[in-house]
Amino acid sequence: MAQDEKDPVATWPARENLKVLNHDLVRVDARAKVTGAARYTHDVRVPGMAYARLLLAPLPALKIKKLDLAPALKIPGVLGAVALETDRTRWLGEPIAAVAATTPERAEDGLRAILLEYEREPWAIDEAQATAPNAPKVRSNAPKVSTDGDQASAERACEGAAAVIEATYTVPVQHHVCLETHGVVVDYKGGDEATVWCSTQSTFGFTPDAAKELGLKASRVTGLVEYMGGGFGAKFGLGLEGQAACKLSKEIKRPVHLMMTRRDEFLAAGNRTGGKMRIKLAASQDGTLVGMVADRRRFGGIGNGSMAKFPYIYAVENAYSETLSVPMNLDSNRAMRAPGHPQAGFGMESALDELAYKLGVDPLEMRKRNLKDKVYHRQLERVAREIGWYEHPHRDKPGDPKAEKCIGIGFGVAVWGGGGGGGTECEVRIERDGSVSAAVGTQDLGTGSRTYVAAITAEELGLRLEDVTAHIGSTRLPSATGSGGSTTTGSLAPAVKVAAFNAARAFAARLAPVFGVDAARVQFAGGEVRDTQGAKPALSWKQACAMLPAEGLSARGEWTKDANKRLAASGIHGAQAARVEVDTQTGRVRVLDMIAMQDCGLPLNRLAVVSQVNGGMVQALSYALHEERNVDAALGVMLNSTMEGYKIAGSLEMPRMVTIIDDEDERGVIGVAEATCIPGHSAIANAVFNACGARVRDLPLTPDKVLFALGKVV
Amino acid sequence: MKAFILSNPKSVKDALQLLAVARDSKQAKAIQPLAGGQDLLTEMKEHLAEPDRLVNLKGIAELDYLRNLDGKVQIGALATLARMEKNNLLNEHARVLFEAAHSIASPQIRSVGTIGGNLNQRPRCLYYRLEEANCLKKGGKECFAYSGMNRYNAILGGGPSYIVHPSDLAPALIALDATVFIAGRTGPREMPLESYYKLPSVGDVRTETVREPDELLLSVSFQLPAPGTRSTYLKFKERESYDFALASVALVLGFDGDVIRHARLVLGGVAPVPWRVRAAEAALVGQKADTQTAEKAAELALAGAVPLSGNAFKIPLTKSLIVRAIRSLA
């Protein structure tokens, strides 16, 4: 290492010099996933394993009079049962007991044999019940109204404005619908050690609790998350289901496989907050937003719910909002991809859009006028151009609903913080045979983290992606933070980069004498090692590695504030446009095109970024057109806890999707997941209005609501 | 699901012998015939059906056919939906049935689902399908959809139950004047498919057909429509990918030049039975398939509709589909 120079530090090369990163990389585990070779928690089978099922509260509020597990134990094949709640249940689907058996079917039979006697207690599972004068007290700590801004000045600003709209917008409860349901496999047979597989978005987040449940030291419990089938925010920690599995395993001294059923998943695995927003929004003649008064309700079940603050993204001179959680005897909301943002976005984008048409101002121009950050301007203009807005025949008024099929275009924007934080460490190993691995305990939710752990290392060492193996998803590997809030990339990438950089420097120092030069002159590129200035022939990577001792070489790197400053950033935007066809006779909304432009700093894997953005658009489209939880408040049941009743968009609903990565963003890496699902549904709803003048203020935009908005339902 | 015994008869005669125990009304639910299983097995998993014995019909080769006997199409109960949607004869001469078969569920389900199962499937009402809701259809006292969530329920022929019949094949076959052949307690009997279905106000509210528990639907047949006949099945789903009909229209029109000489109009997804509208059919005969005629027929077809709190949209929706179907055959 050069003593007379300032110590070099890890930085990203100029983008044009990148050989692996910022390219389209097919994810390293694609084949394993497509062929089924990838082993998810659901697929884990260990010798002697029992299968477990959960007994969930059949009604929203119960006083348990009797819970007798003995009849379950008499069912052939049942190995054990545990009680989870013996007094009262406060929400529909709250786990009461769990049964383990030799097969999932026998466990199910065991559940049905359990004797449960209860008294119904008053419940509230919809807004009407929860806000009735005699509404039951759902929680002991009643939520209070929170306020933002000054009410008097906001009201005044609205009064004097050129145009005002006042309307109520509602969003349904949406479910995560992860392909793999929640669950764990606890490999414990007694003794003082255990291994626990968990479908989670935080490898290191569940083992301490599992150890506690099993009565073991955390250091004797290994957590594994080699592959997992989606989380979207719902899969942090051991969870009630994981606790139940540990209890059962401890009880029967056998490994236990407990994956929630799809129905369990709908009832007891979290959801996106539903809500209602009464909005008064005012603008001056030129479309500048001058006043906003909003009254908001969050429906987060037994939880608080979440809804991003108003005014959302757009600047409003005088804004005031009141927000109140309305607790209900239903499963709590959990984080779900951009928690609180798609809801707030729908209210804000719809109200702004209504105001634009009322003023006769082009809704695209109206948006730009109220967005101070110029990044939004370039992104909106680009998606507008791509979707054909500037040639669109009716931009400041809707199309004629007398036509059988109407075409419309709408817009929406996004915001997200992201960024990274401490707690992630990576080890890069170079073996004497030339193979390389990068090890970090992080998880891959399907975002492609496994691939970029290998890609960053390959880039640094001048290798190809396939030359590096990424080891992830185990608590036996160096620590990593959980995946939430689009922070994985900002936390993980710098740690990997620094580790690879340190490995390269250490290797260079060892090879410097071979070339007879300073380590700083030793370069790794194109699968070779060479002196950047000398005439000596290059060594192939394998030749160079053969000079290593038997134990090879390893180096570590961790996330630091300093590395973060050089390698990562935070704060992204995003604009999306949707083009729809509305069938005015049937109310069918067909989304024809969706265009997204998204900034994300340095794209580690362009293909994965595009895939993320496409996924965000699909999730928003499904939220726009189909998804909603239906309950019958009188009966106290969820009506559509199946994949038939809870509709998600399928292949025939898919539009043409175009994702444009905003390459003008020259910053370091930034996670991109959340922002991508914020604007889509608003753009679709606005496009429906632009098409035919049907303003649907209540998601999803099902045919009944569109026909009603068109005045066709008498 | 509850444990059951699986019997595998090789002939219709043996199957009927097994089913004969269902003549005892106490045993009526204890034994059930199984074909493709796409509905029954899900009902069993949800504990909506808990038979002690299943009579597996899949091994009965004599029930698996689709043939044309001198212009009479005969379809055995075990013919799969996939077979129908790939059949050239139906494609060319009975589009209504061809299109209906293709519109059902997913390719996976169509590859195992049978015509017999499709015609005998149980309602999809969200309350009916939820074990906890002991509704009228399951022996309870109330149709919860009436006062609850009823976006998908009946606007015609409802009461005391407001289910809609979910079959796509049934409206199409009724529009083709199909008959069904049933065997069981009273020996073989043949009847128009239209008469096979019954409203909830008639007889036992828990059943949708006149088939007795010990009977089997063996086949369906219809005369190939006369030359000059055109037909179509127009199905509107809330979600295009895999869904049941919010409303559907099975239409068969026989033309003499451009004048309608024969008309059959049967609606799906709007009533507890496939809903044939004779008044609309009569209004079509002697007319051209123009917009004015189509709109008049649509009005007549929905004249008696009584919507529930959340499904009035089905009226304009169904009218539009009728107009479209008629215009598409002009």
Coordinates of C-alpha atoms in Angstrom, one line a residue, chain B residues 15-209:
Chain B
A15 CA -72.8 -46.3 -10.1
L16 CA -76.5 -46.1 -9.8
Q17 CA -76.6 -49.1 -7.6
L18 CA -74.2 -47.4 -5.2
L19 CA -76.1 -44.2 -5.3
A20 CA -79.4 -46.0 -4.5
V21 CA -78.8 -45.6 -0.8
A22 CA -79.4 -41.9 -1.3
R23 CA -83.1 -42.7 -1.8
D24 CA -83.3 -42.7 2.0
S25 CA -83.6 -39.0 2.6
K26 CA -81.4 -39.4 5.7
Q27 CA -78.6 -40.7 3.4
A28 CA -79.1 -38.1 0.7
K29 CA -76.0 -36.1 1.6
A30 CA -73.9 -39.1 2.6
I31 CA -73.1 -40.2 -0.9
Q32 CA -72.3 -38.1 -3.9
P33 CA -71.1 -38.6 -7.4
L34 CA -67.7 -37.2 -8.3
A35 CA -66.6 -36.3 -11.9
G36 CA -63.8 -33.7 -12.4
G37 CA -64.1 -32.7 -8.8
Q38 CA -63.4 -29.0 -9.5
D39 CA -66.4 -27.9 -7.4
L40 CA -67.1 -30.9 -5.1
L41 CA -63.5 -31.2 -3.8
T42 CA -63.4 -27.5 -2.9
E43 CA -66.7 -27.8 -1.2
M44 CA -65.4 -30.8 0.8
K45 CA -62.2 -28.8 1.7
E46 CA -64.4 -26.0 3.0
H47 CA -66.7 -28.5 4.8
L48 CA -69.7 -27.4 2.9
A49 CA -70.0 -31.0 1.7
E50 CA -69.1 -33.9 3.9
P51 CA -70.1 -37.1 2.2
D52 CA -69.1 -40.5 3.6
R53 CA -68.8 -42.0 0.2
L54 CA -67.9 -40.6 -3.2
V55 CA -68.9 -42.5 -6.4
N56 CA -66.1 -41.8 -8.8
L57 CA -67.5 -41.6 -12.3
K58 CA -64.2 -41.1 -14.0
G59 CA -63.7 -44.8 -14.7
I60 CA -67.0 -45.1 -16.6
A61 CA -65.9 -45.0 -20.2
E62 CA -69.4 -45.0 -21.6
L63 CA -69.9 -41.5 -20.2
D64 CA -67.0 -39.9 -22.0
Y65 CA -68.0 -38.9 -25.5
L66 CA -68.9 -36.0 -27.8
R67 CA -70.5 -37.1 -31.0
N68 CA -72.7 -36.0 -33.9
L69 CA -75.5 -38.5 -34.8
D70 CA -77.2 -37.3 -37.9
G71 CA -77.2 -33.7 -36.8
K72 CA -77.9 -34.5 -33.2
V73 CA -75.0 -33.6 -30.9
Q74 CA -74.7 -35.8 -27.9
I75 CA -72.3 -35.1 -25.1
G76 CA -71.6 -37.5 -22.3
A77 CA -71.4 -36.2 -18.7
L78 CA -67.7 -36.8 -18.5
A79 CA -66.7 -34.8 -21.6
T80 CA -64.3 -32.2 -20.4
L81 CA -64.7 -28.4 -21.0
A82 CA -61.4 -28.5 -22.8
R83 CA -62.8 -31.0 -25.2
M84 CA -65.7 -28.8 -26.0
E85 CA -63.6 -25.6 -26.5
K86 CA -61.4 -27.5 -29.0
N87 CA -64.3 -29.1 -30.9
N88 CA -64.6 -28.1 -34.6
L89 CA -68.2 -29.0 -34.9
L90 CA -69.2 -26.8 -32.0
N91 CA -66.9 -24.1 -33.3
E92 CA -68.6 -24.1 -36.7
H93 CA -72.2 -24.8 -35.8
A94 CA -72.8 -24.0 -32.1
R95 CA -70.6 -21.0 -31.3
V96 CA -72.6 -20.2 -28.3
L97 CA -71.5 -23.4 -26.6
F98 CA -68.0 -23.3 -27.9
E99 CA -67.5 -19.8 -26.6
A100 CA -69.2 -20.6 -23.3
A101 CA -66.9 -23.5 -22.7
H102 CA -63.9 -21.4 -23.4
S103 CA -65.0 -18.7 -21.0
I104 CA -64.9 -20.9 -18.0
A105 CA -62.3 -20.6 -15.3
S106 CA -58.7 -21.4 -16.3
P107 CA -57.1 -23.9 -18.8
Q108 CA -56.1 -26.1 -15.9
I109 CA -59.7 -26.3 -14.6
R110 CA -61.1 -26.8 -18.1
S111 CA -58.8 -29.7 -18.7
V112 CA -60.4 -31.7 -15.9
G113 CA -63.8 -30.0 -15.4
T114 CA -66.7 -31.9 -17.1
I115 CA -70.0 -30.8 -18.6
G116 CA -71.8 -32.9 -16.0
G117 CA -70.0 -31.1 -13.2
N118 CA -70.5 -27.7 -14.7
L119 CA -74.2 -28.1 -15.1
N120 CA -74.5 -29.4 -11.5
Q121 CA -72.1 -27.0 -9.8
R122 CA -73.2 -25.2 -6.6
P123 CA -73.5 -21.4 -6.1
R124 CA -70.6 -19.1 -5.7
C125 CA -72.3 -16.7 -3.3
L126 CA -69.7 -15.5 -0.8
Y127 CA -72.0 -16.4 2.0
Y128 CA -72.8 -19.9 0.7
R129 CA -69.0 -20.6 0.3
L130 CA -68.2 -19.4 3.9
E131 CA -68.6 -22.2 6.3
E132 CA -69.3 -19.9 9.2
A133 CA -72.3 -18.4 7.5
N134 CA -75.2 -20.8 8.0
C135 CA -77.3 -19.4 5.2
L136 CA -80.6 -20.6 3.7
K137 CA -78.8 -22.7 1.1
K138 CA -77.1 -24.6 3.9
G139 CA -80.2 -25.2 5.9
G140 CA -80.1 -21.9 7.8
K141 CA -82.9 -19.4 8.2
E142 CA -81.7 -16.4 6.2
C143 CA -80.3 -15.4 2.9
F144 CA -77.5 -13.1 4.2
A145 CA -76.9 -11.6 0.8
Y146 CA -80.3 -10.1 0.8
S147 CA -79.3 -7.6 3.5
G148 CA -75.6 -7.9 3.3
M149 CA -73.1 -7.8 0.4
N150 CA -74.9 -8.6 -2.8
R151 CA -73.0 -7.1 -5.7
Y152 CA -72.7 -10.5 -7.3
N153 CA -76.3 -11.7 -6.5
A154 CA -79.6 -12.1 -8.3
I155 CA -81.7 -9.3 -9.9
L156 CA -84.2 -11.7 -11.4
G157 CA -86.0 -14.6 -10.0
G158 CA -84.6 -14.1 -6.5
G159 CA -86.2 -15.1 -3.2
P160 CA -86.1 -16.5 -0.7
S161 CA -82.5 -17.2 -1.8
Y162 CA -80.7 -14.7 -4.1
I163 CA -77.9 -16.8 -5.5
V164 CA -77.1 -16.7 -9.2
H165 CA -76.5 -19.9 -11.0
P166 CA -72.8 -19.9 -11.9
S167 CA -72.8 -22.3 -14.9
D168 CA -71.8 -20.8 -18.3
L169 CA -72.7 -24.0 -20.2
A170 CA -76.3 -24.0 -19.0
P171 CA -77.4 -20.8 -20.6
A172 CA -75.7 -21.8 -23.8
L173 CA -77.2 -25.2 -23.9
I174 CA -80.7 -23.9 -23.1
A175 CA -80.3 -21.5 -25.9
L176 CA -79.7 -24.5 -28.1
D177 CA -82.9 -26.2 -26.8
A178 CA -80.8 -28.9 -25.3
T179 CA -82.2 -31.8 -23.3
V180 CA -80.7 -33.8 -20.5
F181 CA -80.8 -37.5 -19.9
I182 CA -81.0 -38.6 -16.3
A183 CA -81.1 -42.0 -14.7
G184 CA -81.9 -43.1 -11.2
R185 CA -84.8 -44.1 -9.0
T186 CA -87.6 -43.9 -11.5
G187 CA -85.5 -45.2 -14.5
P188 CA -84.2 -43.0 -17.2
R189 CA -85.9 -39.8 -18.0
E190 CA -85.2 -37.0 -20.5
M191 CA -86.2 -33.4 -20.1
P192 CA -85.4 -30.0 -21.5
L193 CA -82.3 -28.6 -19.7
E194 CA -84.4 -25.5 -19.0
S195 CA -86.7 -27.6 -16.8
Y196 CA -83.8 -29.2 -15.0
Y197 CA -83.2 -26.1 -13.0
K198 CA -85.6 -24.8 -10.4
L199 CA -86.0 -21.5 -8.6
P200 CA -85.3 -21.3 -4.9
S201 CA -89.0 -20.6 -4.3
V202 CA -89.8 -24.1 -5.7
G203 CA -89.2 -27.2 -3.5
D204 CA -86.1 -27.5 -1.4
V205 CA -84.3 -24.2 -1.3
R206 CA -81.0 -26.0 -0.8
T207 CA -80.9 -27.5 -4.3
E208 CA -80.7 -25.9 -7.7
T209 CA -82.0 -28.7 -9.9

